[in-house]
PDB file of C-alpha atoms in Angstrom:
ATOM      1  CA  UNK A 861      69.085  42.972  -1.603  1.00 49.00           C
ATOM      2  CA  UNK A 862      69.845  40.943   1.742  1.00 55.00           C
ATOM      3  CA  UNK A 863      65.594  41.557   2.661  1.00 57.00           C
ATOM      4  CA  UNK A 864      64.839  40.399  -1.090  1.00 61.00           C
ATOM      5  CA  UNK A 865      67.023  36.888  -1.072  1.00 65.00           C
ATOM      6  CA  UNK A 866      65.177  36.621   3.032  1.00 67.00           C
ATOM      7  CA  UNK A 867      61.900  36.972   1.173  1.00 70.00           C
ATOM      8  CA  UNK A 868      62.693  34.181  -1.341  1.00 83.00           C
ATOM      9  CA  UNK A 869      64.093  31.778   1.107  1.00 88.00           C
ATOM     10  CA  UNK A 870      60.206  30.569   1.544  1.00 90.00           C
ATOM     11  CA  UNK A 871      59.540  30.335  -2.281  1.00 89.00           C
ATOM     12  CA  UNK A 872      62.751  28.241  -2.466  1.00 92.00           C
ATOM     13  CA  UNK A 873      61.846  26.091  -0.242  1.00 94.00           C
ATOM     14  CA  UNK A 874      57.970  25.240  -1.492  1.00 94.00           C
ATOM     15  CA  UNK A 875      59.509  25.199  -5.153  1.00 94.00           C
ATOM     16  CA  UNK A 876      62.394  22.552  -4.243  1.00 96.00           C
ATOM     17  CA  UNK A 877      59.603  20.724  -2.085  1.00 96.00           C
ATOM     18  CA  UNK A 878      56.985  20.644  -4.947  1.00 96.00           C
ATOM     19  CA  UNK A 879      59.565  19.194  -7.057  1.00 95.00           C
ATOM     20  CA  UNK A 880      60.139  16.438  -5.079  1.00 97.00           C
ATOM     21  CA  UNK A 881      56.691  15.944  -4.719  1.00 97.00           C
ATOM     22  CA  UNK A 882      55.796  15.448  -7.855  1.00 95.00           C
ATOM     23  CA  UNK A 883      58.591  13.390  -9.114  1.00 95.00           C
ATOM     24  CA  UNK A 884      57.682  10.960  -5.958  1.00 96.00           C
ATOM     25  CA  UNK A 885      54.158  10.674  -7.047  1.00 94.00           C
ATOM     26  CA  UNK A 886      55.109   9.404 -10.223  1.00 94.00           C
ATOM     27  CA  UNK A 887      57.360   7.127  -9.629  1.00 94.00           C
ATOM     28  CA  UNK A 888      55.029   5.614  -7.104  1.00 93.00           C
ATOM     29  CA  UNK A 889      52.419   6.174 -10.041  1.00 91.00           C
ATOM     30  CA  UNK A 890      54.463   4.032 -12.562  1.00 90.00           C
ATOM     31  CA  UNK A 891      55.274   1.604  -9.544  1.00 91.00           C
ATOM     32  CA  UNK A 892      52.041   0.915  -7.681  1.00 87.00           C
ATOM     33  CA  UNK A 893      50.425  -2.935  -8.669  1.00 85.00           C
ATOM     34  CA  UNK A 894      48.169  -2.926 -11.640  1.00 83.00           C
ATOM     35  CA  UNK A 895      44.987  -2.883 -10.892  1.00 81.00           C
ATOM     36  CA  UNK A 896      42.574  -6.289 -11.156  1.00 75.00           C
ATOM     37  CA  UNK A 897      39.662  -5.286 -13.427  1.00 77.00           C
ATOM     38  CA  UNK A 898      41.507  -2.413 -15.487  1.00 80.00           C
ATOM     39  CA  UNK A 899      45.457  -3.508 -15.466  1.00 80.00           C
ATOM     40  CA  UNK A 900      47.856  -0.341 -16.105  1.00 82.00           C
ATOM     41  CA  UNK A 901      44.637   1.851 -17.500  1.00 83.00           C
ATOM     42  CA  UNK A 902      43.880   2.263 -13.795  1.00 83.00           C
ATOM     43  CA  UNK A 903      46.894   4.384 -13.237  1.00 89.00           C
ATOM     44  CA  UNK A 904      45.774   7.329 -15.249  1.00 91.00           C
ATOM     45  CA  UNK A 905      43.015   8.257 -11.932  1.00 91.00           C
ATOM     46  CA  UNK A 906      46.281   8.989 -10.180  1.00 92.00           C
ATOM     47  CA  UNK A 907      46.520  11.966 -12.667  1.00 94.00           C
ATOM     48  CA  UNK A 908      43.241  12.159 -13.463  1.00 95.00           C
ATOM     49  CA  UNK A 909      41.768  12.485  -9.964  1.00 94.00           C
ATOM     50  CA  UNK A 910      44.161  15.422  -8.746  1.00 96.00           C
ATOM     51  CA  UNK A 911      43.691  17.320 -11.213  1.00 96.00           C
ATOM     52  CA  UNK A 912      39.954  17.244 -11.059  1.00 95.00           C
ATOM     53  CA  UNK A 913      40.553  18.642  -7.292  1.00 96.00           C
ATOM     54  CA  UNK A 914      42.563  21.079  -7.985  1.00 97.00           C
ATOM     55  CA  UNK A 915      40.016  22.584 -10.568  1.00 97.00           C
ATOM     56  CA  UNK A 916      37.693  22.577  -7.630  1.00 96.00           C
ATOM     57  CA  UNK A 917      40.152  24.305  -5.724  1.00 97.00           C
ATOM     58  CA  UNK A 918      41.016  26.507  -7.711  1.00 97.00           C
ATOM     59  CA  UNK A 919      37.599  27.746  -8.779  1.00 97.00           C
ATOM     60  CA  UNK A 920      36.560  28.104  -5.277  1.00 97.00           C
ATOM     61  CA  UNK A 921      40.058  30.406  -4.481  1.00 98.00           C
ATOM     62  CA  UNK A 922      38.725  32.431  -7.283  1.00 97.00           C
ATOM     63  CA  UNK A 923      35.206  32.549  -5.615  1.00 97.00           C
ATOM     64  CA  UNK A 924      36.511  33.993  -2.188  1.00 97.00           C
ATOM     65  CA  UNK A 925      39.228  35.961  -4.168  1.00 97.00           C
ATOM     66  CA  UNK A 926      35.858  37.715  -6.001  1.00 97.00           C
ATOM     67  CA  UNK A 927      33.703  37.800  -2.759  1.00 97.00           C
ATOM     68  CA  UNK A 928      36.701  39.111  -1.148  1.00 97.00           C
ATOM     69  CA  UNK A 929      37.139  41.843  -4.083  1.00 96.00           C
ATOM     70  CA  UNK A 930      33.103  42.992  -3.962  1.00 96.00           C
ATOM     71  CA  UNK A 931      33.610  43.442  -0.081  1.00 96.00           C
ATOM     72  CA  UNK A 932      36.762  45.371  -0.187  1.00 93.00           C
ATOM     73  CA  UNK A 933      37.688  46.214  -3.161  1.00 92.00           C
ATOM     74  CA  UNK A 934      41.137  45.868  -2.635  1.00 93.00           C
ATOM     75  CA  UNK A 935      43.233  44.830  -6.044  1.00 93.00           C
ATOM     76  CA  UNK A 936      44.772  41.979  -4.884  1.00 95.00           C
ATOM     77  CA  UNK A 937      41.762  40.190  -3.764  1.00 96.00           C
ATOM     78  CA  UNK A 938      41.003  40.006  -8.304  1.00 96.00           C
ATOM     79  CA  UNK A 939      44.460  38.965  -8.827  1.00 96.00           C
ATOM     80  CA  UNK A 940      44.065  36.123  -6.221  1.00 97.00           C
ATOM     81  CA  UNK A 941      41.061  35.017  -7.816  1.00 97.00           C
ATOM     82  CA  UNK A 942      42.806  35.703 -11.626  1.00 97.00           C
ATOM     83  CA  UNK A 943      45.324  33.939 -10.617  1.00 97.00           C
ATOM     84  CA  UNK A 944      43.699  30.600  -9.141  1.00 97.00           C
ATOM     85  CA  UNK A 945      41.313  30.835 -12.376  1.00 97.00           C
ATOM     86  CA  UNK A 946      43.920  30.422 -14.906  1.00 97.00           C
ATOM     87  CA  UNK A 947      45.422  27.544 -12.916  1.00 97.00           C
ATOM     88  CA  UNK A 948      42.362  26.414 -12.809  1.00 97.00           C
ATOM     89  CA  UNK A 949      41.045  26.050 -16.083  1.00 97.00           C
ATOM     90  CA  UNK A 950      44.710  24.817 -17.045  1.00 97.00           C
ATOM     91  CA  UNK A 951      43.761  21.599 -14.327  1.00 97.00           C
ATOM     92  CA  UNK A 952      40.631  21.379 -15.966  1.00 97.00           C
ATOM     93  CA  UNK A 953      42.194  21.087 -19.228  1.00 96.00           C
ATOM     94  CA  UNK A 954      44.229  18.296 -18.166  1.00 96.00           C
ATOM     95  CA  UNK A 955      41.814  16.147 -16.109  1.00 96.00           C
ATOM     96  CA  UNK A 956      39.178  16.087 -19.353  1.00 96.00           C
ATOM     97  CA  UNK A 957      42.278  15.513 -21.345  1.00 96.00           C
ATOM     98  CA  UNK A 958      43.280  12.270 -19.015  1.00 94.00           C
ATOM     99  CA  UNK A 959      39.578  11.448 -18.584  1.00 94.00           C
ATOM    100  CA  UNK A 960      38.608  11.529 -22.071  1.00 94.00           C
ATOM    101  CA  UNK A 961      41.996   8.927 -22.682  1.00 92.00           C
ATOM    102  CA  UNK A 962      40.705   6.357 -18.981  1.00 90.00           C
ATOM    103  CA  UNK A 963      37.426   6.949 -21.187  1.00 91.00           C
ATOM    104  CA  UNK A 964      38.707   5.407 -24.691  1.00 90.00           C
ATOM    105  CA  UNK A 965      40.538   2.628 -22.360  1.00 86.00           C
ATOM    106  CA  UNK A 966      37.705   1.434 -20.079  1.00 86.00           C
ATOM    107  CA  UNK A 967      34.387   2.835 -21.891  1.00 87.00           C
ATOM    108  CA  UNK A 968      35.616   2.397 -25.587  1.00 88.00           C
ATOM    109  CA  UNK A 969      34.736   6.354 -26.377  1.00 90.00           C
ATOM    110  CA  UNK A 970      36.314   9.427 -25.567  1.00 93.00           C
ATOM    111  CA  UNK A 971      33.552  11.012 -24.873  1.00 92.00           C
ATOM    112  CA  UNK A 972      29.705  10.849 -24.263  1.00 90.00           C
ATOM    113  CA  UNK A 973      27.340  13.970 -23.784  1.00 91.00           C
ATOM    114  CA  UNK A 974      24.982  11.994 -22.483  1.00 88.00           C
ATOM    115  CA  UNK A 975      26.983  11.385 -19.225  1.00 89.00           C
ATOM    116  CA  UNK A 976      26.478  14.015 -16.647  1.00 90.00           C
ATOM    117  CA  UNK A 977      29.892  14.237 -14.722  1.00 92.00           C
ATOM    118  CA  UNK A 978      31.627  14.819 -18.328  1.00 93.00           C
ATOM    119  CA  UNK A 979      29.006  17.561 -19.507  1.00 93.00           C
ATOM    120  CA  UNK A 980      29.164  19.530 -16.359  1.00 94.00           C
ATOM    121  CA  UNK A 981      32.556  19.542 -16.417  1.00 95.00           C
ATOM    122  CA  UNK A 982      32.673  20.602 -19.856  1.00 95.00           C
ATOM    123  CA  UNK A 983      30.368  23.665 -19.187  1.00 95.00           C
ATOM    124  CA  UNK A 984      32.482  24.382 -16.048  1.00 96.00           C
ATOM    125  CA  UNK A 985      35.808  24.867 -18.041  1.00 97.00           C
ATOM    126  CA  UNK A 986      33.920  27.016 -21.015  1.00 96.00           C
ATOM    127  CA  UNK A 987      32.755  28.920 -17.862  1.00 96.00           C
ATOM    128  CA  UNK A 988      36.119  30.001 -16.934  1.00 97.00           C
ATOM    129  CA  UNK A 989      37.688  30.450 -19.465  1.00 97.00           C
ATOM    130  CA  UNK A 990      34.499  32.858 -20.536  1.00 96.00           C
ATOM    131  CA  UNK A 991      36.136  34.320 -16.888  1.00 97.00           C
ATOM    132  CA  UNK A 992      38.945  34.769 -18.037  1.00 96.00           C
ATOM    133  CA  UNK A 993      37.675  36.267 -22.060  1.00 96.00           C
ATOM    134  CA  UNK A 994      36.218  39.090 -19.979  1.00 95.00           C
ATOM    135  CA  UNK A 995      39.382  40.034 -18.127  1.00 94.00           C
ATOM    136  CA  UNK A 996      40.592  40.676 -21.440  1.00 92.00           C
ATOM    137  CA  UNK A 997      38.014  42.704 -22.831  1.00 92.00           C
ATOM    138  CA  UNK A 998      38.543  45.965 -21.429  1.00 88.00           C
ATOM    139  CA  UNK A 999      41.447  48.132 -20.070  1.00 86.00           C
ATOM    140  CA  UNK A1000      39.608  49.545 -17.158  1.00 89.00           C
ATOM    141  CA  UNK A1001      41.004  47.550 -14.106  1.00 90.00           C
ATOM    142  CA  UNK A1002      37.604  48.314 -12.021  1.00 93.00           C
ATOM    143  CA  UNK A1003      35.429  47.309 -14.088  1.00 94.00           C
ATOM    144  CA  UNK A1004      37.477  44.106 -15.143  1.00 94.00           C
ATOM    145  CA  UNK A1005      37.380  43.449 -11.344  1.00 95.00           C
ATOM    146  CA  UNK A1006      33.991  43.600 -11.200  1.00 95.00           C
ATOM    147  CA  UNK A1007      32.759  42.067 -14.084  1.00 95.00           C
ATOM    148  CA  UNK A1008      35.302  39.247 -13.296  1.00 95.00           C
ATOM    149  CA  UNK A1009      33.884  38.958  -9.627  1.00 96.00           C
ATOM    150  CA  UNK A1010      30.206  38.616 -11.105  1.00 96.00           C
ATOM    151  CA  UNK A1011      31.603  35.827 -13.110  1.00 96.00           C
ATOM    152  CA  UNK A1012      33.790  34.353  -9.969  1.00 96.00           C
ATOM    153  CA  UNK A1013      30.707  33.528  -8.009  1.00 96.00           C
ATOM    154  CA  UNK A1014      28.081  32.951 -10.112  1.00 95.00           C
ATOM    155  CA  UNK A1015      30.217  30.140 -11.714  1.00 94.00           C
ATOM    156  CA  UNK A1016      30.804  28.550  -8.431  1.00 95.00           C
ATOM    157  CA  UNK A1017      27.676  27.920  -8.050  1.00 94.00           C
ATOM    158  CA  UNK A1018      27.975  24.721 -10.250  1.00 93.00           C
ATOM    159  CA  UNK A1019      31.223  23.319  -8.719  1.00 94.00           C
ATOM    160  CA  UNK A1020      28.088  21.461  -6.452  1.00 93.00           C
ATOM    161  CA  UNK A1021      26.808  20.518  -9.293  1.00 93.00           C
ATOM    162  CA  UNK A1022      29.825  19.142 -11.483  1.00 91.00           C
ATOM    163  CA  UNK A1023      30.464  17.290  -7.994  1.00 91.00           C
ATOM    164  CA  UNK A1024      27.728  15.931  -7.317  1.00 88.00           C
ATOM    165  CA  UNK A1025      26.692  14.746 -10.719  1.00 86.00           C
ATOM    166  CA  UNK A1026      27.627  11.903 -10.513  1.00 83.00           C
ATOM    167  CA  UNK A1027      25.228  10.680  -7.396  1.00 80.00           C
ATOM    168  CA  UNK A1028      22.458  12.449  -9.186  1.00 80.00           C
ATOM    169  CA  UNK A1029      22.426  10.931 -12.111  1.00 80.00           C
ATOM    170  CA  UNK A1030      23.839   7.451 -12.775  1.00 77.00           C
ATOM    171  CA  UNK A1031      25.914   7.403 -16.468  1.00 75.00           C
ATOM    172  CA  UNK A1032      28.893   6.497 -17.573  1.00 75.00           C
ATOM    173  CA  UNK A1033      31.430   8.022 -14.772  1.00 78.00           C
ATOM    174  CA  UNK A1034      31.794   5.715 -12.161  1.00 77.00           C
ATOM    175  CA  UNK A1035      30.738   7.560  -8.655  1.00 73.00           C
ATOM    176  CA  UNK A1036      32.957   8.242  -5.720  1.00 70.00           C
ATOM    177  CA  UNK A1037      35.805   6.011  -5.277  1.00 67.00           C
ATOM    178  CA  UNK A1038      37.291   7.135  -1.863  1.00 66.00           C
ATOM    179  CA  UNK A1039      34.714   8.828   0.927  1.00 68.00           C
ATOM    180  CA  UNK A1040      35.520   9.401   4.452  1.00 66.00           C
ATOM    181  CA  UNK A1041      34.713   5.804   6.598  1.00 67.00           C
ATOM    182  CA  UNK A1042      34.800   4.087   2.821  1.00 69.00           C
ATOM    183  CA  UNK A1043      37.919   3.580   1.413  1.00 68.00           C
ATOM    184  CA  UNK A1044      37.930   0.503  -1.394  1.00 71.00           C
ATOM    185  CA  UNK A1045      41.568   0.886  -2.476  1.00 74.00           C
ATOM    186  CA  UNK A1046      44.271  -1.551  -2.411  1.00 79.00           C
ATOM    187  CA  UNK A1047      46.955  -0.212   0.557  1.00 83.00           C
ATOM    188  CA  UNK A1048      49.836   0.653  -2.375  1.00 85.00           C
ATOM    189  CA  UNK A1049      47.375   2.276  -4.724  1.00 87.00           C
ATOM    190  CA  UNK A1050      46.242   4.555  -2.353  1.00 89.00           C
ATOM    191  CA  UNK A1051      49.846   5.711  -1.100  1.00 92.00           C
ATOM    192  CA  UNK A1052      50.278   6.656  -4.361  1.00 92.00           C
ATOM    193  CA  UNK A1053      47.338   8.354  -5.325  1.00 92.00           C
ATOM    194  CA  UNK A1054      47.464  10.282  -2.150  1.00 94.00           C
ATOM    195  CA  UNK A1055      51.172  10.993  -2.931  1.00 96.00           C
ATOM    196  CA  UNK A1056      49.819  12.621  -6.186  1.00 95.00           C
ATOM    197  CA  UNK A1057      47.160  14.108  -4.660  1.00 96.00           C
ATOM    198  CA  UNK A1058      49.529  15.662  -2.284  1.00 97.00           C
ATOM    199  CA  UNK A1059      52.206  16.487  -4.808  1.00 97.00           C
ATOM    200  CA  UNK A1060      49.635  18.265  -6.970  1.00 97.00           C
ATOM    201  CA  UNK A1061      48.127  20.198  -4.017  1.00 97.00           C
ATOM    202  CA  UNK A1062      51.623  22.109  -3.379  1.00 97.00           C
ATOM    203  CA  UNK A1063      52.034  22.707  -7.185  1.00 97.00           C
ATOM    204  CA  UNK A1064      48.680  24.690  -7.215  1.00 97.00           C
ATOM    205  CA  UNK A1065      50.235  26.442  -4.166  1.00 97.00           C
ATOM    206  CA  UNK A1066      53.343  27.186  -5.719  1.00 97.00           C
ATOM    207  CA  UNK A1067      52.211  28.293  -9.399  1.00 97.00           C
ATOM    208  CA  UNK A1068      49.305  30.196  -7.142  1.00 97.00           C
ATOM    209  CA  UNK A1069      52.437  32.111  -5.587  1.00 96.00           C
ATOM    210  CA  UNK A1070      54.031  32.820  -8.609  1.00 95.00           C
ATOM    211  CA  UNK A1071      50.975  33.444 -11.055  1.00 96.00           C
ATOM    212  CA  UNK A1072      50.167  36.278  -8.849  1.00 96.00           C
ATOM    213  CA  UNK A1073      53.506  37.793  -8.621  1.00 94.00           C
ATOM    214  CA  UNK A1074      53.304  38.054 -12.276  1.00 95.00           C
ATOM    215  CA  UNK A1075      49.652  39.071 -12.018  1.00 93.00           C
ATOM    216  CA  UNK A1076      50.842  42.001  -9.031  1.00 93.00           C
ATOM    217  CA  UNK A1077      53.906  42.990 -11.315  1.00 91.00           C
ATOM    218  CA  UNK A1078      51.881  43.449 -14.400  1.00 89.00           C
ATOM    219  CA  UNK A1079      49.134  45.501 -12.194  1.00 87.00           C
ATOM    220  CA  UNK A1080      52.584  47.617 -10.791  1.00 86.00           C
ATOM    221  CA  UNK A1081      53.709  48.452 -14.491  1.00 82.00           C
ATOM    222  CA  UNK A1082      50.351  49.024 -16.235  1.00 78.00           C
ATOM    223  CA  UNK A1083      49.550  51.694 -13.200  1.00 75.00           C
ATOM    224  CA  UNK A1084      53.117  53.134 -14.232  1.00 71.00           C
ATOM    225  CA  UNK A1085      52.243  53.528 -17.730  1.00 64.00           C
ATOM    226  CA  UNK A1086      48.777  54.880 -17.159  1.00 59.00           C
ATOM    227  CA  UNK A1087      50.200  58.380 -15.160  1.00 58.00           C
ATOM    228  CA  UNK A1088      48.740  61.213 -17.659  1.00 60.00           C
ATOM    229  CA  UNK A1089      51.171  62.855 -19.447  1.00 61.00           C
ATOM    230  CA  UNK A1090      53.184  65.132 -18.412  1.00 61.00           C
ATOM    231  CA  UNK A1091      52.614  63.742 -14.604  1.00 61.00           C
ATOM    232  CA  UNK A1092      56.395  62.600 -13.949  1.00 58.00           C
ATOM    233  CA  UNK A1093      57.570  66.551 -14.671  1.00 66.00           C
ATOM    234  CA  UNK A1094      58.103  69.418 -12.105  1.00 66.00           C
ATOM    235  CA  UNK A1095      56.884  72.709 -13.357  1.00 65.00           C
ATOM    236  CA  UNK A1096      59.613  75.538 -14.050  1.00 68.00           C
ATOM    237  CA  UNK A1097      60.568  77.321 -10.497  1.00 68.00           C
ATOM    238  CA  UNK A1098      60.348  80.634 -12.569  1.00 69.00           C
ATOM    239  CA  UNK A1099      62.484  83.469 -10.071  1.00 64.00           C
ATOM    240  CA  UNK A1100      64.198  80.931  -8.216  1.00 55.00           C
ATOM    241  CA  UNK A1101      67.431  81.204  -9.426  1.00 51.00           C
TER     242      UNK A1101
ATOM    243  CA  UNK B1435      47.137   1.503 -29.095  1.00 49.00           C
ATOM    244  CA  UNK B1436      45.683   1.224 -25.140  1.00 57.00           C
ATOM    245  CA  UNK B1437      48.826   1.384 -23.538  1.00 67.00           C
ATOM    246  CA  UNK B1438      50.069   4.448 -24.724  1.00 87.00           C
ATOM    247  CA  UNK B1439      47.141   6.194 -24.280  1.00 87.00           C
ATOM    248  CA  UNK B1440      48.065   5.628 -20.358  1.00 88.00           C
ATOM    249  CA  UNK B1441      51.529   7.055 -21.398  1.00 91.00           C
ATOM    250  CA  UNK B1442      49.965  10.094 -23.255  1.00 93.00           C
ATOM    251  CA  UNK B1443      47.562  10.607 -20.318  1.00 93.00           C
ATOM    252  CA  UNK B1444      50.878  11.351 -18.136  1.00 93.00           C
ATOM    253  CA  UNK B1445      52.721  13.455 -20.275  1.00 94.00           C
ATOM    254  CA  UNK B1446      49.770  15.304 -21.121  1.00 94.00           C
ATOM    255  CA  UNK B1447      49.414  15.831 -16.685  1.00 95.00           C
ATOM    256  CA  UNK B1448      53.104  16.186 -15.873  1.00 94.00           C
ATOM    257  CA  UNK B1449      53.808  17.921 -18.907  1.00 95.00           C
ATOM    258  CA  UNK B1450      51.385  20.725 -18.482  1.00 93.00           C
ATOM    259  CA  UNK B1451      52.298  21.506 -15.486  1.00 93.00           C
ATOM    260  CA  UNK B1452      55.723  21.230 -16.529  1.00 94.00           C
ATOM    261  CA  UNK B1453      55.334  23.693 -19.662  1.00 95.00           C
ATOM    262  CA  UNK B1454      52.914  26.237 -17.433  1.00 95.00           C
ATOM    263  CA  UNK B1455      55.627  26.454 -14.739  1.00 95.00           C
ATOM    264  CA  UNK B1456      58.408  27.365 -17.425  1.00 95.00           C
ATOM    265  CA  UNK B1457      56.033  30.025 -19.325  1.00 95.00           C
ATOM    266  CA  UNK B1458      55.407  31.463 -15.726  1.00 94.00           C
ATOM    267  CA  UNK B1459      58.729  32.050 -14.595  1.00 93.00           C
ATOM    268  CA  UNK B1460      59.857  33.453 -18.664  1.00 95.00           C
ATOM    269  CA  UNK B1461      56.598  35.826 -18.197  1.00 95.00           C
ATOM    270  CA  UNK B1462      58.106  36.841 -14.229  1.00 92.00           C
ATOM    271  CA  UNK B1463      61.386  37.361 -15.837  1.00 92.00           C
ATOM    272  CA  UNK B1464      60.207  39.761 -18.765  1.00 92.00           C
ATOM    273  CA  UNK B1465      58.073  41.735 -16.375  1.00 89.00           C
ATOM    274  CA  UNK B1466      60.656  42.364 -14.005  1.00 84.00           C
ATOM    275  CA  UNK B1467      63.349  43.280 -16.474  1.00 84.00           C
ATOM    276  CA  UNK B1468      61.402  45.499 -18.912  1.00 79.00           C
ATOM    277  CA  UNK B1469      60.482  47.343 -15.105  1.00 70.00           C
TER     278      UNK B1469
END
């Protein structure tokens, strides 16, 4: 008991500090200046933008997780990458949800398949969550690993893709805003987005922690409930007694 | 109509994150007490 409440000491901590994270990114969020061309609209790529990065994030955690599962086939190398998938496609969720709303604000349309960044996107979140159908189509946990590790890498190879989109072809979604050397953001704006950007890092690394705690646990208790029958009982010690 | 879609656009963000943190920590808490 004493080892177990050491242990969560660490979880604590990153769970109080997320917290306080995030509720500093948006109140800097809701406080920052308006921005010139797009007024309050503009504050939605504070939400918008994270999220996007952790679904990169995320997706490539699930492609070392898988790598790291074909290599050594070790069980919690497939609930890493489980794990960071279904956060994953959860951030993707939200940053088409908050793009598609920018979209209707700046572009006049939710959405456009004729714009690059938005398709690829699209395609990347159908992908995962195509990851995560398969993990629920059979009850053998090997070949669930494996067919999910397949999946794992061979969908990141269009994260370079979704990414760079946007340079290759030129449509609707505006390009890069903020590259190393070149950053064209106004000195309060970018506190805040990188407050956000921040804030939503260590909330990837805390629901991470916990997603695959309940990922491990449910591994523990469906290896308890596989045992053949009969496995948990002694045989009679006939002439013992 | 355009300034609530900024509104929705956070509560959408901070409210999924919000709701998947709660539904991870009820699903922790009926693992570990049905083990």
């Amino acid at each position: 008991m004493h080892t177990d409440h050491k242990r969560s000491i660490p979880l604590i901590l990153l769970t109080g500090t997320t917290a306080i994270a995030v509720a500093v990114g948006l109140v800097l969020s809701l406080t920052s200046p308006p921005d010139a061309f797009q007024g309050d609209f503009a504050r939605i790529f504070h939400v918008h933008v994270p999220s996007a990065w952790i679904a990169f994030l995320a997706f490539g955690f699930t492609a070392v997780g898988s790598l790291g599962w074909l290599i050594r086939k070790h069980h919690i190398c497939d609930l890493f990458a489980a794990s960071s998938a279904q956060i994953g496609v959860v951030f993707t969720g939200a940053a088409i949800i908050s793009g598609s709303l920018w979209g209707k604000t700046v572009w006049g349309t939710y959405w456009d398949w004729s714009d690059k960044r938005l398709t690829t996107t699209a395609l990347m979140f159908f992908v995962y969550l195509g990851y995560l159908a398969i993990r629920h189509a059979t009850d053998d946990p090997l070949q669930r690993a494996n067919r999910s590790a397949f999946v794992g890498i061979v969908g990141a190879l269009q994260l370079p893709l979704v990414y760079f989109s946007v340079r290759l072809w030129r449509t609707l979604h505006p390009g890069t805003t903020i590259t190393p050397g070149n950053i064209d953001m106004d000195s309060e704006m970018l506190r805040a987005f990188l407050a956000n950007l921040f804030a939503f890092t260590l909330a990837f690394m805390t629901l991470l922690v916990f997603q695959i705690r309940l990922e491990t646990a449910r591994h523990e208790s469906t290896q308890t409930e596989t045992l053949p029958a009969g496995a948990g009982i002694e045989p009679p010690r006939l002439g013992q007694e | 109509m355009n300034g609530s879609l900024v509104a929705i656009a956070f509560v959408v963000v901070y409210g999924t994150i919000g709701v998947y943190a709660i539904w991870l920590a009820w699903a922790l808490h009926k693992v570990r007490k049905r083990r």
